[in-house]
Amino acid sequence: MFLEQVVNGIFLGSMYALVAIAFTLIMGIFGMLNIAVGEVFMLGAFFGMSLIMAGVPFHFALPLAMIGSGVVSLVIERLSFRPLRHAPLLVPLLSTIGFSILLQNLANIVWGTERLEFPGVAALPDLKLGSMVIPSVQFLVLGSAVALILALDLFIQRTRVGRGMRAVAENLETSSILGVEPNGIILVTFFVSGLLAGASGVFFGLTFSLIAPTIGLEVGLKGIAAMVVGGLGNMRGGIIGGLLIGITETLSVAYISASYRDVFVYSLLFLALIIRPEGILGTVQQEKGRA
Amino acid sequence: MLKVEDLRTRYGHIEALRGVSLEVKAGEIVTLIGANGAGKTTLLKTLCGVLSPATGRITYAGERLERRPPAQRVRRGLVLVPEGRMILRRMTVHENLLMGTYARSDLHRVADELEEVYTTFPILRERRRASASVLSGGEQQMLAIGRALMAKPRLLMLDEPSLGLAPLVVKEIFRIIGSLRQQRITILLVEQNALQALKLADRGYVMELGRIVMADTAKELLHSERLGEAYLGGSPKGSPATESAPAEPSLDGPAARAGG
C-alpha cells in the first residue's frame, strides 16, 4: 500500500517536474516567472483531448498537442514579454498573470467550464507486482516524461543552440558579445517551455481522465512550488522538487484526507523555504548579469 | 580597416562618448589609453554593438556598422574581449571556447582553430573539461582571448586585458597579444597600463572624459611630456596612482584585484 502510493507519487511528480522545468527555463532567462505556464499546461491537456477524440492516434496526438502548446507559449512571449523587455521585472510577471486569466477564459469559451472526460488510450496490460497493480498508462506517462527530460538535457548540454540558451541565461550581455542573438534564443526557450508544459497536460489528462480549465492554476502553482523546493533555475532541482511534491500529495491523500492534500504540499514548500531557502539543489544565487 | 567618426553614446542623460573619432588600419596595433571613466569601455561596447550610439559613424571594412546587431559584427570579424573577461562560469573551458564560434557559419572548420588556441594556451588544453569558474584570473584572461580567437577575428578589441593580473601573467598576456600580429589580426587595445600598451602598439590615442585628447605614434606618446605626467609616471589626475612606477615600471596595473 505505502509503496504503491510512493509509486503513484512518482508518476504524479513526473508531471509536476515537467511543469517545473517549463517554469525554470524561462526563469533562467528572465529571472522572472511566466505564470501562464500553468495555462499552457491546461491547453496541452485540452489539445490532446480534442485530437484523440478526433481520432488522431496517441503517438501523433502527443507531439501535436505539444507543438500547439509551444505555439501558445510563443504568443505569450510576443504579447506578454517582448513589449515589456525594458520594463521592471515585475511588469511582465503581472502581464503573464493577466494572460493566464485570458487563456483560462478562452478555454471556458471553447471547451466549457464543466469537467470533460479525457479519452483513454492504453492498450497495454496493467503491470502486477505482487499485490501492487500499476496501470500501464502510468508507465506510458513516466516513460514519456523521462524521455522528454533526457532529450531536453541533451539538447541543452550538447547542441549549439542549447549552449546559446545557457549563455543567455548566465549573462545576456556576454552572450551577445559572443554573437548569440538573444531574441532567437528567447523564442526557442519559450517554445521548449511550451512543449514540456503541454506534454505534462496530456499526461495529466491520461492519468486522471478528467480535465477542466481550472487545472492550469492548480498544477501551475505546484510546478512553481516544485521549482522552489528543488532549487531555482536548476533543471535537476525541478525534477527532485516535482517528485517530492507528487509523493507528498499522494501520501497525504492516501493516509490523511484528499481535501487536505494541498495543505501538506504547501507546507512542504514553507518547510523548504525555512530550512533551505535556496532549494535542495540550489546554490546561492550570485551575479545575474544585467548591465 | 576601422574608422570611427564623431561617435556619441549616452547612458540616459550622461554623455559618455562626446564625439570620438579614430582610425585603425589593417595590421596595426592601436592602443587607447585613459583614466577610469574616460569612456574607453563605452567606446568598445559601442563598437561591438552592445551599446547603440546616439550619433556618429562606424565604418568597418568599408561597411557602415552602427545599426548592425552584435552578432553580425562578430560574424564580420569584429570581436571584443570584454573587460573583466566575462567568461561563462557555468560552462567548461571547452564549452566557453565553442561559444566563441557561435556566430560562425563554417562550423566544420572549427577544429583547426581549437587546435591553434590549445597550442597557444596549453593550460587551457590541460583544463578543458574543468568548469571555467575554477580558473585563476590569468587563465580566465587566456580563456577570454582564446574564445575571441575562436570567432576568427580580423579586428580584435581587448578591454583591459591586464587588469588585476600578476606581473608575470601580464607579461605573458602582452607577449601573446603581440604575437597575434603574425596571425594578421589587427588589434585595438584598451589599457590603463599605458606604458606596456604603448611599448607594444604602433599608434595610440588618449581619451579623457569621453573625448580623444591626443593621437600620435606610440613612440611619440611614450616621450610626450603631457602624457608622461598623466599616465606614465607623474601623479595622474583623477586616477589611481598605481598606473606605473617611475623608475622600473611596474607591470601590475591598478591595485591588483581578483579577476573575474
Coordinates of C-alpha atoms in Angstrom, one line a residue:
Chain A
M1 CA 0.0 0.0 0.0
F2 CA 2.6 2.5 1.1
L3 CA 4.9 1.5 -1.8
E4 CA 2.1 1.8 -4.2
Q5 CA 1.4 5.3 -3.1
V6 CA 5.0 6.3 -3.4
V7 CA 5.0 4.9 -6.9
N8 CA 1.8 6.9 -7.7
G9 CA 3.5 9.9 -6.3
I10 CA 6.4 9.4 -8.6
F11 CA 4.0 9.3 -11.6
L12 CA 2.3 12.5 -10.4
G13 CA 5.6 14.0 -9.6
S14 CA 6.9 13.5 -13.1
M15 CA 4.1 15.7 -14.4
Y16 CA 4.9 18.4 -11.8
A17 CA 8.6 18.0 -12.8
L18 CA 7.8 18.8 -16.4
V19 CA 5.9 21.9 -15.4
A20 CA 8.6 22.9 -13.0
I21 CA 11.2 22.7 -15.8
A22 CA 8.9 24.7 -18.1
F23 CA 9.0 27.4 -15.5
T24 CA 12.7 27.0 -14.8
L25 CA 13.6 27.5 -18.5
I26 CA 12.0 31.0 -18.6
M27 CA 13.1 31.8 -15.1
G28 CA 16.7 31.1 -16.2
I29 CA 16.5 33.7 -19.0
F30 CA 14.4 36.5 -17.4
G31 CA 14.8 35.8 -13.8
M32 CA 11.1 36.1 -13.7
L33 CA 8.1 33.7 -13.6
N34 CA 5.9 33.2 -16.5
I35 CA 2.7 32.4 -14.6
A36 CA 1.0 31.5 -17.8
V37 CA 3.0 28.2 -18.0
G38 CA 0.1 26.7 -16.0
E39 CA -2.4 27.7 -18.6
V40 CA -0.1 26.3 -21.4
F41 CA -0.2 23.0 -19.4
M42 CA -4.0 23.2 -19.3
L43 CA -4.3 23.9 -23.0
G44 CA -2.0 21.0 -23.7
A45 CA -4.4 18.7 -21.9
F46 CA -7.3 20.1 -24.0
F47 CA -5.4 20.0 -27.3
G48 CA -4.6 16.3 -26.5
M49 CA -8.2 15.6 -25.7
S50 CA -9.6 17.2 -28.8
L51 CA -7.0 15.5 -31.0
I52 CA -7.6 12.0 -29.5
M53 CA -11.3 12.4 -29.7
A54 CA -10.9 13.4 -33.4
G55 CA -9.4 10.0 -33.9
V56 CA -5.7 11.0 -34.0
P57 CA -3.6 8.1 -32.6
F58 CA -1.8 8.9 -29.4
H59 CA 1.7 8.9 -30.8
F60 CA 0.7 11.7 -33.1
A61 CA -1.7 13.4 -30.7
L62 CA 1.0 13.9 -28.1
P63 CA 3.6 15.7 -30.3
L64 CA 0.8 17.8 -32.0
A65 CA -0.6 18.9 -28.6
M66 CA 3.0 19.7 -27.5
I67 CA 3.6 21.8 -30.6
G68 CA 0.3 23.6 -30.1
S69 CA 1.3 24.4 -26.6
G70 CA 4.7 25.6 -27.8
V71 CA 3.0 28.0 -30.2
V72 CA 0.8 29.3 -27.4
S73 CA 4.0 29.9 -25.4
L74 CA 5.4 31.8 -28.3
V75 CA 2.3 34.0 -28.4
I76 CA 2.8 34.7 -24.7
E77 CA 6.4 35.8 -25.3
R78 CA 5.3 38.0 -28.2
L79 CA 2.4 39.7 -26.3
S80 CA 3.4 39.4 -22.7
F81 CA 7.2 39.7 -22.6
R82 CA 8.6 41.3 -25.7
P83 CA 6.8 44.6 -25.5
L84 CA 7.9 44.8 -21.8
R85 CA 11.6 43.9 -22.4
H86 CA 12.8 47.1 -20.8
A87 CA 10.2 47.4 -18.1
P88 CA 11.0 46.5 -14.5
L89 CA 10.8 42.7 -13.9
L90 CA 7.6 42.8 -12.0
V91 CA 5.7 44.2 -15.1
P92 CA 6.0 41.1 -17.3
L93 CA 5.1 39.0 -14.2
L94 CA 1.8 40.9 -13.9
S95 CA 1.2 40.7 -17.6
T96 CA 1.5 36.9 -17.6
I97 CA -1.0 36.8 -14.7
G98 CA -3.3 38.7 -17.0
F99 CA -2.5 36.4 -19.8
S100 CA -3.4 33.4 -17.6
I101 CA -6.8 34.8 -17.0
L102 CA -7.3 35.4 -20.7
L103 CA -6.3 31.8 -21.6
Q104 CA -8.4 30.2 -18.9
N105 CA -11.4 32.1 -20.1
L106 CA -10.7 31.3 -23.7
A107 CA -10.7 27.6 -22.7
N108 CA -14.0 28.2 -20.9
I109 CA -15.5 29.5 -24.2
V110 CA -14.1 26.8 -26.4
W111 CA -14.5 23.7 -24.1
G112 CA -16.9 25.0 -21.5
T113 CA -16.4 25.2 -17.7
E114 CA -17.5 21.6 -16.9
R115 CA -15.1 18.8 -16.3
L116 CA -14.6 16.8 -19.5
E117 CA -13.5 13.2 -19.9
F118 CA -10.1 12.6 -21.4
P119 CA -10.3 9.6 -23.6
G120 CA -8.2 6.6 -22.5
V121 CA -5.5 5.3 -24.9
A122 CA -3.8 2.4 -23.1
A123 CA -3.9 -0.8 -24.9
L124 CA -1.2 -2.5 -22.8
P125 CA -1.9 -4.8 -20.0
D126 CA -1.5 -3.4 -16.5
L127 CA 1.5 -4.4 -14.5
K128 CA 1.2 -6.6 -11.5
L129 CA 3.9 -6.6 -8.9
G130 CA 2.9 -8.9 -6.1
S131 CA -0.2 -7.2 -4.6
M132 CA 0.6 -4.0 -6.5
V133 CA -1.2 -3.1 -9.7
I134 CA 0.3 -0.4 -11.8
P135 CA -1.9 0.8 -14.7
S136 CA 0.0 0.7 -18.0
V137 CA -1.0 4.3 -18.7
Q138 CA 1.2 5.4 -15.8
F139 CA 4.2 3.7 -17.4
L140 CA 3.4 5.4 -20.7
V141 CA 3.4 8.7 -18.8
L142 CA 6.5 8.1 -16.8
G143 CA 8.4 6.7 -19.7
S144 CA 7.5 9.7 -21.9
A145 CA 8.3 12.2 -19.2
V146 CA 11.7 10.6 -18.6
A147 CA 12.4 10.5 -22.4
L148 CA 11.4 14.2 -22.7
I149 CA 13.6 15.3 -19.8
L150 CA 16.6 13.3 -21.1
A151 CA 16.1 14.8 -24.6
L152 CA 16.0 18.3 -23.2
D153 CA 19.1 17.7 -21.1
L154 CA 20.9 16.5 -24.2
F155 CA 19.7 19.5 -26.2
I156 CA 20.8 22.0 -23.6
Q157 CA 24.1 20.4 -22.9
R158 CA 25.3 19.2 -26.3
T159 CA 23.9 21.4 -29.0
R160 CA 25.0 24.8 -30.2
V161 CA 21.5 26.3 -29.6
G162 CA 21.5 24.7 -26.1
R163 CA 24.8 26.3 -25.3
G164 CA 23.3 29.6 -26.5
M165 CA 20.4 29.1 -24.1
R166 CA 22.8 28.6 -21.3
A167 CA 24.9 31.6 -22.2
V168 CA 21.9 33.9 -22.4
A169 CA 20.6 32.5 -19.1
E170 CA 24.0 33.2 -17.5
N171 CA 24.7 36.6 -18.9
L172 CA 22.8 38.4 -21.6
E173 CA 25.4 40.9 -22.4
T174 CA 28.3 38.4 -22.7
S175 CA 26.2 36.2 -24.9
S176 CA 25.5 39.0 -27.3
I177 CA 29.2 40.0 -27.4
L178 CA 29.8 36.4 -28.4
G179 CA 27.4 36.7 -31.3
V180 CA 24.3 34.9 -29.8
E181 CA 21.1 36.5 -31.0
P182 CA 19.1 36.8 -27.8
N183 CA 15.8 37.1 -29.5
G184 CA 16.2 33.8 -31.3
I185 CA 17.2 32.1 -28.1
I186 CA 14.3 33.5 -26.2
L187 CA 11.9 32.2 -28.8
V188 CA 13.5 28.7 -28.6
T189 CA 13.3 28.8 -24.8
F190 CA 9.6 29.8 -24.8
F191 CA 8.8 27.1 -27.4
V192 CA 10.6 24.4 -25.5
S193 CA 8.9 25.5 -22.2
G194 CA 5.5 25.2 -24.0
L195 CA 6.4 21.8 -25.4
L196 CA 7.1 20.4 -21.9
A197 CA 4.1 22.1 -20.2
G198 CA 1.8 20.8 -23.0
A199 CA 3.2 17.3 -22.7
S200 CA 2.6 17.4 -19.0
G201 CA -1.0 18.5 -19.7
V202 CA -1.6 15.5 -21.9
F203 CA -0.1 13.2 -19.3
F204 CA -2.3 14.7 -16.6
G205 CA -5.4 14.0 -18.8
L206 CA -4.3 10.4 -19.4
T207 CA -3.7 9.8 -15.7
F208 CA -6.8 11.5 -14.2
S209 CA -9.2 11.1 -17.1
L210 CA -11.0 14.4 -16.2
I211 CA -9.8 17.8 -17.2
A212 CA -11.2 21.3 -16.7
P213 CA -9.9 24.8 -17.5
T214 CA -9.1 25.3 -13.8
I215 CA -6.3 22.6 -13.8
G216 CA -3.8 25.1 -15.1
L217 CA -3.8 27.2 -12.0
E218 CA -3.8 24.2 -9.7
V219 CA -0.9 22.3 -11.3
G220 CA 0.9 25.6 -12.2
L221 CA 1.2 26.5 -8.6
K222 CA 2.5 23.1 -7.8
G223 CA 5.0 23.4 -10.5
I224 CA 6.2 26.6 -9.1
A225 CA 6.4 25.0 -5.6
A226 CA 8.4 22.1 -7.1
M227 CA 10.8 24.5 -8.7
V228 CA 11.3 26.4 -5.4
V229 CA 11.7 23.3 -3.3
G230 CA 14.2 21.8 -5.7
G231 CA 16.2 24.9 -6.3
L232 CA 15.5 27.9 -8.5
G233 CA 16.8 27.9 -12.0
N234 CA 18.1 24.4 -11.9
M235 CA 16.6 21.7 -14.1
R236 CA 17.6 18.8 -11.8
G237 CA 16.1 20.7 -8.9
G238 CA 12.8 20.9 -10.6
I239 CA 12.8 17.2 -11.1
I240 CA 13.5 16.4 -7.5
G241 CA 11.1 19.1 -6.3
G242 CA 8.4 17.7 -8.6
L243 CA 8.8 14.1 -7.3
L244 CA 8.8 15.2 -3.7
I245 CA 5.6 17.2 -4.1
G246 CA 4.0 14.4 -6.1
I247 CA 4.8 11.9 -3.4
T248 CA 3.7 14.2 -0.6
E249 CA 0.5 14.7 -2.3
T250 CA -0.4 11.0 -2.9
L251 CA 0.7 10.1 0.6
S252 CA -1.5 12.7 2.2
V253 CA -4.4 11.7 0.0
A254 CA -3.9 8.0 1.0
Y255 CA -3.3 8.4 4.7
I256 CA -4.9 11.6 5.7
S257 CA -7.5 13.2 3.6
A258 CA -7.9 14.2 -0.1
S259 CA -9.3 17.5 0.8
Y260 CA -6.3 18.5 2.9
R261 CA -3.6 17.4 0.4
D262 CA -2.7 21.0 -0.6
V263 CA -2.1 21.8 3.0
F264 CA 0.7 19.2 3.0
V265 CA 2.1 20.2 -0.4
Y266 CA 2.4 23.8 0.5
S267 CA 3.6 23.0 4.0
L268 CA 6.5 21.3 2.2
L269 CA 7.1 24.5 0.3
F270 CA 7.2 26.5 3.5
L271 CA 9.4 24.0 5.2
A272 CA 11.8 24.1 2.3
L273 CA 11.8 27.9 2.4
I274 CA 12.6 27.9 6.1
I275 CA 15.2 25.2 6.2
R276 CA 16.8 25.5 2.8
P277 CA 15.6 28.7 1.1
E278 CA 18.0 28.1 -1.9
G279 CA 16.3 24.8 -2.6
I280 CA 17.6 21.3 -2.3
L281 CA 20.0 21.5 -5.2
G282 CA 20.2 25.3 -5.2
T283 CA 23.4 27.2 -4.8
V284 CA 23.5 30.7 -3.6
Q285 CA 22.5 33.0 -6.5
Q286 CA 25.4 35.0 -7.5
E287 CA 25.8 37.5 -10.3
K288 CA 22.8 38.0 -12.5
G289 CA 24.3 39.7 -15.5
R290 CA 22.2 42.7 -16.3
A291 CA 24.2 45.7 -17.2
Chain B
M1 CA 40.0 48.9 -41.5
L2 CA 38.0 50.6 -38.8
K3 CA 37.0 54.3 -38.9
V4 CA 35.1 55.9 -36.2
E5 CA 33.7 59.4 -36.8
D6 CA 32.1 61.7 -34.2
L7 CA 30.7 58.9 -32.2
R8 CA 28.4 59.9 -29.3
T9 CA 26.9 57.4 -26.8
R10 CA 24.7 58.2 -23.9
Y11 CA 23.7 56.5 -20.7
G12 CA 20.4 58.2 -20.0
H13 CA 21.3 61.8 -19.7
I14 CA 25.0 61.3 -19.3
E15 CA 27.0 61.6 -22.5
A16 CA 29.8 59.0 -22.1
L17 CA 31.2 59.5 -25.6
R18 CA 31.3 63.1 -26.7
G19 CA 32.3 62.8 -30.3
V20 CA 35.0 60.3 -30.7
S21 CA 36.9 59.9 -33.9
L22 CA 39.7 57.4 -34.5
E23 CA 41.1 55.0 -37.1
V24 CA 42.7 51.6 -37.0
K25 CA 44.4 50.4 -40.2
A26 CA 44.8 46.8 -41.2
G27 CA 47.7 45.1 -39.5
E28 CA 48.2 47.8 -36.8
I29 CA 48.2 47.5 -33.1
V30 CA 46.5 50.6 -31.8
T31 CA 46.1 51.4 -28.1
L32 CA 43.6 53.6 -26.4
I33 CA 44.6 54.8 -23.0
G34 CA 43.0 56.9 -20.4
A35 CA 41.9 57.0 -16.8
N36 CA 38.9 55.2 -15.3
G37 CA 35.7 56.7 -16.6
A38 CA 37.2 58.3 -19.7
G39 CA 34.8 56.3 -21.9
K40 CA 37.2 53.6 -23.2
T41 CA 34.9 50.7 -22.3
T42 CA 31.9 52.6 -23.6
L43 CA 33.6 53.1 -26.9
L44 CA 34.4 49.4 -27.2
K45 CA 30.9 48.4 -26.3
T46 CA 29.5 50.8 -28.9
L47 CA 31.9 49.3 -31.5
C48 CA 30.8 45.8 -30.8
G49 CA 27.2 46.8 -30.7
V50 CA 26.1 46.1 -27.1
L51 CA 25.5 49.9 -26.8
S52 CA 24.0 52.0 -29.6
P53 CA 25.4 55.4 -30.4
A54 CA 23.2 58.4 -30.4
T55 CA 25.0 59.8 -33.5
G56 CA 28.2 59.2 -35.4
R57 CA 29.6 56.7 -37.9
I58 CA 31.4 53.4 -37.5
T59 CA 32.9 52.2 -40.8
Y60 CA 34.5 48.7 -40.8
A61 CA 35.9 47.1 -43.8
G62 CA 34.1 49.6 -46.0
E63 CA 30.8 49.0 -44.4
R64 CA 28.7 51.1 -42.0
L65 CA 28.1 49.1 -38.8
E66 CA 26.4 51.4 -36.2
R67 CA 23.0 49.9 -36.7
R68 CA 24.0 46.3 -37.1
P69 CA 23.4 43.9 -34.2
P70 CA 26.4 42.5 -32.3
A71 CA 26.1 39.0 -33.9
Q72 CA 26.6 40.4 -37.4
R73 CA 29.7 42.4 -36.3
V74 CA 31.2 39.2 -34.8
R75 CA 30.5 37.4 -38.0
R76 CA 32.4 40.1 -39.9
G77 CA 35.4 39.5 -37.6
L78 CA 35.0 42.5 -35.2
V79 CA 35.4 40.7 -31.9
L80 CA 35.7 42.0 -28.4
V81 CA 37.5 40.5 -25.4
P82 CA 35.4 42.3 -22.7
E83 CA 36.6 44.0 -19.6
G84 CA 36.6 41.6 -16.6
R85 CA 36.9 38.7 -19.1
M86 CA 33.2 37.7 -18.9
I87 CA 33.8 34.1 -19.2
L88 CA 30.8 31.8 -18.8
R89 CA 31.3 30.4 -15.3
R90 CA 28.7 27.7 -15.6
M91 CA 30.3 26.2 -18.6
T92 CA 33.5 24.2 -19.1
V93 CA 36.6 25.7 -20.6
H94 CA 35.9 23.7 -23.8
E95 CA 32.4 25.0 -24.0
N96 CA 33.5 28.6 -23.5
L97 CA 35.8 28.2 -26.5
L98 CA 33.0 26.7 -28.5
M99 CA 30.8 29.7 -27.6
G100 CA 33.4 31.8 -29.4
T101 CA 32.4 30.1 -32.7
Y102 CA 28.7 30.7 -32.1
A103 CA 28.3 33.3 -34.8
R104 CA 30.4 31.4 -37.4
S105 CA 28.8 29.7 -40.3
D106 CA 31.8 27.5 -41.2
L107 CA 31.4 25.3 -38.1
H108 CA 33.1 22.3 -39.8
R109 CA 36.4 24.2 -39.7
V110 CA 36.3 24.9 -36.0
A111 CA 38.7 22.0 -35.2
D112 CA 41.6 23.9 -36.7
E113 CA 41.1 27.0 -34.6
L114 CA 40.5 24.9 -31.5
E115 CA 43.8 23.2 -32.0
E116 CA 45.5 26.5 -32.6
V117 CA 44.1 28.0 -29.4
Y118 CA 45.1 25.0 -27.4
T119 CA 48.6 25.3 -28.8
T120 CA 48.8 29.0 -27.9
F121 CA 47.4 28.3 -24.4
P122 CA 48.5 24.8 -23.3
I123 CA 47.0 25.4 -19.9
L124 CA 43.5 25.6 -21.5
R125 CA 44.0 22.2 -23.1
E126 CA 45.0 20.8 -19.8
R127 CA 41.9 22.1 -18.1
R128 CA 39.5 21.9 -21.0
R129 CA 37.0 19.7 -19.1
A130 CA 37.1 21.9 -15.9
S131 CA 34.5 24.4 -15.1
A132 CA 35.6 27.8 -16.1
S133 CA 34.7 29.1 -12.7
V134 CA 37.8 27.4 -11.1
L135 CA 40.3 29.1 -13.4
S136 CA 42.7 31.7 -12.0
G137 CA 42.5 35.3 -13.2
G138 CA 45.3 34.8 -15.7
E139 CA 43.8 31.6 -17.0
Q140 CA 40.4 33.3 -17.3
Q141 CA 42.0 36.0 -19.4
M142 CA 43.6 33.4 -21.6
L143 CA 40.3 31.8 -22.0
A144 CA 38.6 35.1 -22.9
I145 CA 41.3 35.7 -25.6
G146 CA 41.1 32.1 -26.8
R147 CA 37.4 32.3 -27.0
A148 CA 37.6 35.5 -29.1
L149 CA 40.2 33.9 -31.4
M150 CA 37.7 31.0 -32.0
A151 CA 35.5 33.6 -33.7
K152 CA 38.3 34.2 -36.3
P153 CA 38.7 37.9 -35.6
R154 CA 40.1 40.3 -38.2
L155 CA 40.0 43.2 -35.7
L156 CA 40.4 42.1 -32.1
M157 CA 39.4 44.6 -29.4
L158 CA 40.7 44.0 -26.0
D159 CA 39.4 45.8 -22.9
E160 CA 41.9 46.0 -20.1
P161 CA 43.4 42.5 -20.5
S162 CA 46.0 43.1 -17.8
L163 CA 43.5 44.2 -15.1
G164 CA 44.1 42.5 -11.8
L165 CA 46.7 40.1 -13.0
A166 CA 50.1 39.4 -11.5
P167 CA 53.1 41.0 -13.3
L168 CA 54.4 37.8 -14.8
V169 CA 51.0 36.9 -16.2
V170 CA 50.6 40.4 -17.6
K171 CA 53.9 40.0 -19.4
E172 CA 52.7 36.7 -20.9
I173 CA 49.4 38.2 -22.0
F174 CA 51.1 41.1 -23.7
R175 CA 53.5 38.7 -25.4
I176 CA 50.5 36.8 -26.7
I177 CA 48.8 39.9 -27.9
G178 CA 52.0 40.9 -29.7
S179 CA 52.1 37.5 -31.4
L180 CA 48.7 37.9 -32.8
R181 CA 50.1 40.3 -35.3
Q182 CA 51.8 37.4 -37.0
Q183 CA 48.3 35.8 -37.5
R184 CA 47.4 39.0 -39.4
I185 CA 45.0 40.1 -36.7
T186 CA 44.6 43.9 -36.3
I187 CA 44.3 45.0 -32.7
L188 CA 42.7 47.8 -30.7
L189 CA 43.9 47.5 -27.2
V190 CA 42.4 49.5 -24.3
E191 CA 44.6 49.7 -21.3
Q192 CA 45.2 51.6 -18.1
N193 CA 48.7 50.1 -18.1
A194 CA 49.7 52.8 -20.6
L195 CA 53.5 52.1 -20.6
Q196 CA 53.1 48.4 -21.5
A197 CA 50.5 49.1 -24.1
L198 CA 52.5 51.9 -25.8
K199 CA 55.6 49.7 -25.9
L200 CA 53.6 47.1 -27.9
A201 CA 51.5 49.4 -30.1
D202 CA 52.2 51.2 -33.3
R203 CA 49.9 54.2 -32.5
G204 CA 48.0 55.4 -29.6
Y205 CA 45.0 57.5 -28.7
V206 CA 44.5 59.2 -25.3
M207 CA 40.9 59.6 -24.0
E208 CA 39.7 62.0 -21.4
L209 CA 36.1 62.5 -20.4
G210 CA 34.6 61.0 -23.5
R211 CA 36.9 62.7 -26.0
I212 CA 40.1 61.8 -27.7
V213 CA 42.6 64.4 -26.5
M214 CA 45.8 63.1 -28.1
A215 CA 46.7 60.9 -31.0
D216 CA 50.2 60.0 -32.2
T217 CA 52.6 57.2 -32.8
A218 CA 53.3 55.1 -29.8
K219 CA 56.9 56.2 -29.8
E220 CA 55.9 59.9 -29.7
L221 CA 53.3 59.3 -27.0
L222 CA 55.9 57.4 -24.8
H223 CA 58.1 60.5 -24.9
S224 CA 55.3 63.0 -24.6
E225 CA 55.6 65.3 -21.6
R226 CA 51.9 65.7 -21.0
L227 CA 51.2 62.0 -21.2
G228 CA 54.2 61.2 -19.1
E229 CA 52.8 63.4 -16.3
A230 CA 49.2 62.0 -16.5
Y231 CA 49.7 58.3 -17.3
L232 CA 53.2 57.2 -17.4
G233 CA 54.7 58.2 -14.1
G234 CA 53.9 61.6 -12.5
S235 CA 50.8 61.8 -10.3
P236 CA 47.8 61.2 -12.6
K237 CA 44.8 63.4 -12.0
G238 CA 41.6 61.6 -11.1
S239 CA 43.0 58.1 -11.5
P240 CA 44.7 55.7 -9.1
A241 CA 48.4 56.5 -8.6
T242 CA 49.5 53.0 -9.4
E243 CA 49.5 53.2 -13.2
S244 CA 53.2 52.5 -13.3
A245 CA 56.2 53.3 -11.2
P246 CA 58.6 55.9 -12.5
A247 CA 61.9 54.0 -12.4
E248 CA 61.4 50.4 -13.1
P249 CA 57.8 50.3 -14.5
S250 CA 55.6 48.0 -12.5
L251 CA 53.5 45.7 -14.6
D252 CA 50.5 45.1 -12.5
G253 CA 48.2 47.9 -13.4
P254 CA 45.9 49.4 -10.8
A255 CA 45.9 47.8 -7.5
A256 CA 45.8 44.1 -8.2
R257 CA 42.2 42.9 -7.9
A258 CA 40.9 39.4 -8.0
G259 CA 40.0 38.7 -11.7
G260 CA 36.6 38.0 -13.0

